């Protein structure tokens, strides 16, 4: 059956261009264009937006984003074998798709885009988490992007959206939820991909907040959460001993029980403690 964009089905694209999946590049492709359009729709109305896509591969999600009306897509792909397939898509959508061959961890393509900007990607696990952390920690807030629609292993998606008290709650949850709304919008079984990975996946949609949910210095909050969750089973008075002299007094000053554990603290409490420690440092 012909696709709505008049381009060949993705299985045919893969055969024509010899795109056998490479494990080293985390290649698990989405070949169902109904599914890629559904993922693209999770990114919201794209008609007024430039979209950055990382890792387009044979172009399933790229086609979804364009068919759903993205004003323009800039796609960064490390695997040069995919470029001819992506050029065919660019020809079907004149002036709307630009492809850069390169490693998304080494180049920053955001400067090439015109706001409003949204980001969408189905990436290998390690690259995805590292890029998420970078996108969430820009030098200035609000960031240049409005939203991120990203596929992760289900377990990582749960760490991003986790609430206090759960095993998944940790640094990634604090970082994601401090300055963004983060929710799981779609769950996918392994069989949705070719080849099928071992684990399930999920799409997380993050919307940047205009301001952080609670005030705090980003560097202090980052250090505090790293230290607190490094020894998540320990009581905070022990886990945070190295953060400041008299840590028990600082914890009490912001109404946190020094015998509590990191995984029980709300985001607002982490921010209050970060402010307390910043003030103490400035005074000392
Ligand atoms: N978006 C396609 C899809 O959904 O079918 C492909 C997804 S596949 C999971 C990940 C893609 O990211 C592959 O095309 C791979 O070559 C590419 N990739 C892996 N590491 C990358 C990196 N550091 N920079 C850019 N692309 C990368």
Coordinates of N, CA and C and ligand atoms in Angstrom, one line a residue, residues 10 14 22 24-32 36 39 53-62 75-82 86 100-107 120-125 127-128 131 151 192-194, ligand 1:
X10 N 8.8 1.6 4.4 CA 10.1 1.7 5.0 C 10.9 0.4 4.9
X14 N 14.7 0.2 3.4 CA 15.8 -0.5 4.1 C 16.5 -1.4 3.1
X22 N 22.5 -1.7 12.6 CA 23.8 -1.9 13.3 C 23.6 -1.7 14.8
X24 N 25.9 -1.3 17.0 CA 26.8 -0.3 17.6 C 26.2 1.1 17.6
X25 N 25.2 1.3 16.7 CA 24.6 2.6 16.6 C 23.2 2.6 17.2
X26 N 22.9 1.5 17.9 CA 21.6 1.4 18.6 C 20.5 1.4 17.7
X27 N 20.6 0.8 16.5 CA 19.6 0.9 15.5 C 18.5 -0.1 15.7
X28 N 17.3 0.4 16.2 CA 16.1 -0.4 16.3 C 15.1 0.5 15.6
X29 N 14.7 0.1 14.4 CA 13.9 1.1 13.5 C 12.4 0.9 13.8
X30 N 11.7 2.0 13.6 CA 10.3 2.0 13.6 C 9.8 2.0 12.1
X31 N 9.1 0.9 11.7 CA 8.8 0.8 10.2 C 7.3 1.0 10.0
X32 N 6.5 1.2 11.0 CA 5.1 1.4 10.8 C 4.8 3.0 10.8
X36 N 4.7 6.0 13.6 CA 5.6 7.2 13.7 C 4.7 8.5 13.6
X39 N 3.5 9.1 17.1 CA 4.6 9.7 17.9 C 4.7 11.2 17.6
X53 N 15.3 16.8 14.8 CA 15.2 15.3 15.1 C 16.6 14.8 15.1
X54 N 16.9 14.0 16.1 CA 18.2 13.3 16.2 C 18.0 11.9 15.9
X55 N 18.9 11.4 15.0 CA 18.9 9.9 14.7 C 17.7 9.6 13.8
X56 N 17.5 10.2 12.6 CA 16.4 9.8 11.8 C 16.4 8.4 11.2
X57 N 17.7 7.8 11.0 CA 17.8 6.5 10.4 C 17.2 6.5 9.1
X58 N 16.3 5.5 8.8 CA 15.7 5.4 7.4 C 14.6 6.4 7.3
X59 N 14.2 7.1 8.4 CA 13.3 8.3 8.2 C 11.8 8.0 8.6
X60 N 11.5 7.0 9.4 CA 10.1 6.8 9.7 C 9.6 7.9 10.5
X61 N 10.3 8.3 11.6 CA 9.7 9.4 12.4 C 9.8 10.8 11.6
X62 N 10.8 10.9 10.8 CA 11.0 12.1 10.0 C 9.8 12.3 9.1
X75 N 17.5 17.3 10.7 CA 17.7 15.9 11.3 C 19.2 15.7 11.3
X76 N 19.7 15.2 12.4 CA 21.2 14.9 12.6 C 21.3 13.4 12.7
X77 N 22.1 12.8 11.7 CA 22.2 11.3 11.7 C 23.7 11.0 11.5
X78 N 24.1 10.1 12.4 CA 25.6 9.7 12.4 C 25.9 8.7 11.3
X79 N 24.9 7.9 10.9 CA 25.2 6.8 10.0 C 25.0 7.3 8.5
X80 N 26.1 7.5 7.8 CA 26.1 8.0 6.4 C 25.3 7.2 5.5
X81 N 25.1 5.8 5.8 CA 24.3 5.0 4.9 C 22.9 5.5 4.8
X82 N 22.4 6.2 5.8 CA 21.0 6.6 5.8 C 20.7 7.8 4.9
X86 N 17.2 9.6 3.2 CA 16.7 10.9 3.8 C 16.6 11.9 2.7
X100 N 21.8 16.8 8.5 CA 23.2 17.0 8.8 C 23.8 15.6 9.2
X101 N 24.9 15.2 8.5 CA 25.6 14.0 8.9 C 26.5 14.3 10.1
X102 N 26.3 13.6 11.2 CA 27.2 13.9 12.3 C 26.8 13.3 13.6
X103 N 27.6 13.4 14.6 CA 27.3 12.9 15.9 C 26.6 14.0 16.8
X104 N 25.4 13.7 17.2 CA 24.6 14.7 17.9 C 25.3 15.1 19.3
X105 N 26.2 14.2 19.7 CA 26.9 14.5 21.0 C 28.0 15.5 20.8
X106 N 28.4 15.7 19.5 CA 29.5 16.6 19.2 C 29.1 17.9 18.5
X107 N 27.9 17.9 18.0 CA 27.5 19.2 17.3 C 26.3 19.7 18.0
X120 N 12.4 16.1 18.7 CA 11.8 14.8 18.7 C 12.9 13.8 18.3
X121 N 12.9 12.7 19.0 CA 13.9 11.7 18.7 C 13.6 10.3 19.2
X122 N 14.0 9.3 18.4 CA 14.1 7.9 18.9 C 15.5 7.5 18.8
X123 N 16.2 7.6 20.0 CA 17.6 7.5 20.1 C 18.1 6.3 20.8
X124 N 19.3 5.8 20.6 CA 19.9 4.8 21.5 C 19.9 5.3 22.9
X125 N 19.7 4.4 23.9 CA 19.6 4.7 25.3 C 20.6 5.7 25.8
X127 N 22.8 7.7 24.4 CA 22.8 9.0 23.7 C 21.6 9.8 24.1
X128 N 20.5 9.2 24.2 CA 19.2 9.9 24.6 C 19.3 10.5 25.9
X131 N 21.8 13.5 26.0 CA 21.2 14.7 25.3 C 20.1 15.3 26.2
X151 N 11.9 9.1 22.7 CA 11.7 7.6 23.0 C 12.8 7.1 23.9
X192 N 7.5 -3.5 18.3 CA 7.2 -2.3 17.5 C 8.4 -1.9 16.7
X193 N 9.6 -2.5 17.1 CA 10.9 -2.1 16.4 C 11.4 -3.2 15.6
X194 N 12.3 -2.9 14.6 CA 13.0 -3.9 13.8 C 14.5 -3.5 13.8
Ligands
LIG1 N1 14.4 7.5 14.1 C1 14.6 6.2 13.4 C2 13.4 5.3 13.7 O1 12.6 5.7 14.7 O2 13.2 4.3 13.1 C3 15.9 5.5 13.9 C4 15.9 5.2 15.4 S1 17.3 4.2 15.9 C5 16.8 3.7 17.5 C6 18.5 5.4 16.4 C7 19.1 6.2 15.3 O3 20.1 7.1 15.8 C8 19.9 5.4 14.2 O4 19.6 5.9 12.9 C9 21.4 5.7 14.6 O5 22.2 5.6 13.4 C10 21.3 7.2 15.1 N2 22.4 7.6 16.0 C11 23.0 6.8 16.9 N3 23.9 7.5 17.6 C12 23.8 8.8 17.1 C13 24.5 10.0 17.4 N4 25.4 10.1 18.4 N5 24.2 11.1 16.7 C14 23.2 11.1 15.7 N6 22.6 9.9 15.4 C15 22.8 8.8 16.1

